Amino acid sequence: GESVGLHLPTLSVQEGDNSIINCAYSNSASDYFIWYKQESGKGPQFIIDIRSNMDKRQGQRVTVLLNKTVKHLSLQIAATQPGDSAVYFCAENIGSGGGADGLTFGKGTHLIIQP
Amino acid sequence: SQTIHQWPATLVQPVGSPLSLECTVEGTSNPNLYWYRQAAGRGLQLLFYSVGIGQISSEVPQNLSASRPQDRQFILSSKKLLLSDSGFYLCAWGAYSNQPQHFGDGTRLSIL
């Protein structure tokens, strides 16, 4: 059967280096974006979010950048650690002013931290 | 703090059998609730969402249905499973559309 990760882009970085994971979104009406981390066999875990009125938002060791002109989102992880190995998904929400519509997810990137 | 529980964690069912997956949320009231499916090595696909008891919106036509009998309970069902229903099913809750959704640890469903 299929193995998880066969169809996912993979990014391999050395422990301690910085990593950048990219995501392109298609809907120019999207006004809210989230990055999730998913470890094998678990549900996605919220990392950081950003609203469309911002270009950059920082968390602990993570930074999200939003470029609305080219509809591009990136997640930067500083000083990567072995525990950062996971699949990372971006997600967008059109946010129709109070609606509860679910998120639209990207395909995911498999981040591998090399010792 | 809020928590979300899904069970079972793993399920193996024969083709044509019924299905019931349950999800409950604690520590919040009137959450938006969601069911997603994730195929191996893929992103998540939204199946259903609910803004309140008895209110269900379906995103894709399929062999599955959802119900919300209580404020913090969301159930995913099928009367007759198909091979194509195999996958990883995730429940999530959210407070508002422009806030993060929080996921359970999923149910891995295998149809034989």
XYZ file of N, CA, C and O in Angstrom, chain A residues 5 7 20 31 37 40 49-50 60 75-76 79 86 94 97 99 108 115:
72
model
N 3.835 10.124 2.846
C 4.967 10.939 2.439
C 5.402 10.672 1.020
O 6.183 11.445 0.484
N 3.874 11.049 -1.727
C 3.427 12.053 -2.670
C 3.706 13.463 -2.172
O 3.284 14.424 -2.801
N 12.731 26.725 5.690
C 11.641 27.524 5.134
C 10.736 26.605 4.332
O 11.182 25.928 3.404
N -8.723 35.259 3.722
C -8.253 36.325 4.607
C -7.688 35.811 5.920
O -7.388 36.583 6.821
N 1.266 21.433 12.039
C 2.297 20.397 12.044
C 1.606 19.071 12.341
O 0.804 18.977 13.279
N 3.320 11.632 12.625
C 2.764 10.373 12.122
C 1.705 9.812 13.061
O 1.948 9.683 14.264
N -0.803 31.370 13.075
C -1.754 31.848 12.083
C -1.446 33.291 11.724
O -0.652 33.977 12.389
N -2.069 33.756 10.649
C -1.882 35.141 10.215
C -3.122 35.588 9.464
O -3.706 34.810 8.694
N 7.256 31.491 18.748
C 8.490 30.967 19.322
C 9.198 30.102 18.276
O 8.711 29.056 17.878
N 6.549 29.420 6.019
C 6.799 29.168 7.438
C 8.292 29.003 7.619
O 8.914 28.156 6.971
N 8.855 29.824 8.473
C 10.267 29.725 8.774
C 10.416 29.133 10.175
O 9.790 29.617 11.111
N 16.575 27.337 13.929
C 17.331 26.382 14.748
C 16.565 25.070 14.900
O 16.164 24.692 16.005
N 8.276 16.392 10.759
C 6.831 16.179 10.667
C 6.388 16.616 9.279
O 7.194 17.073 8.474
N -11.632 31.443 3.715
C -12.146 32.629 3.051
C -12.735 33.590 4.071
O -12.673 34.788 3.920
N -17.137 36.355 7.023
C -17.741 37.224 8.035
C -18.665 36.510 8.979
O -19.836 36.880 9.119
N -19.062 33.032 9.043
C -19.385 31.667 8.649
C -18.492 30.665 9.343
O -17.480 31.010 9.923
N 0.864 19.697 1.778
C 1.795 19.350 2.842
C 3.228 19.191 2.373
O 3.493 18.863 1.221
N 20.517 14.639 11.682
C 21.367 14.879 12.865
C 22.751 15.389 12.479
O 23.191 15.250 11.346
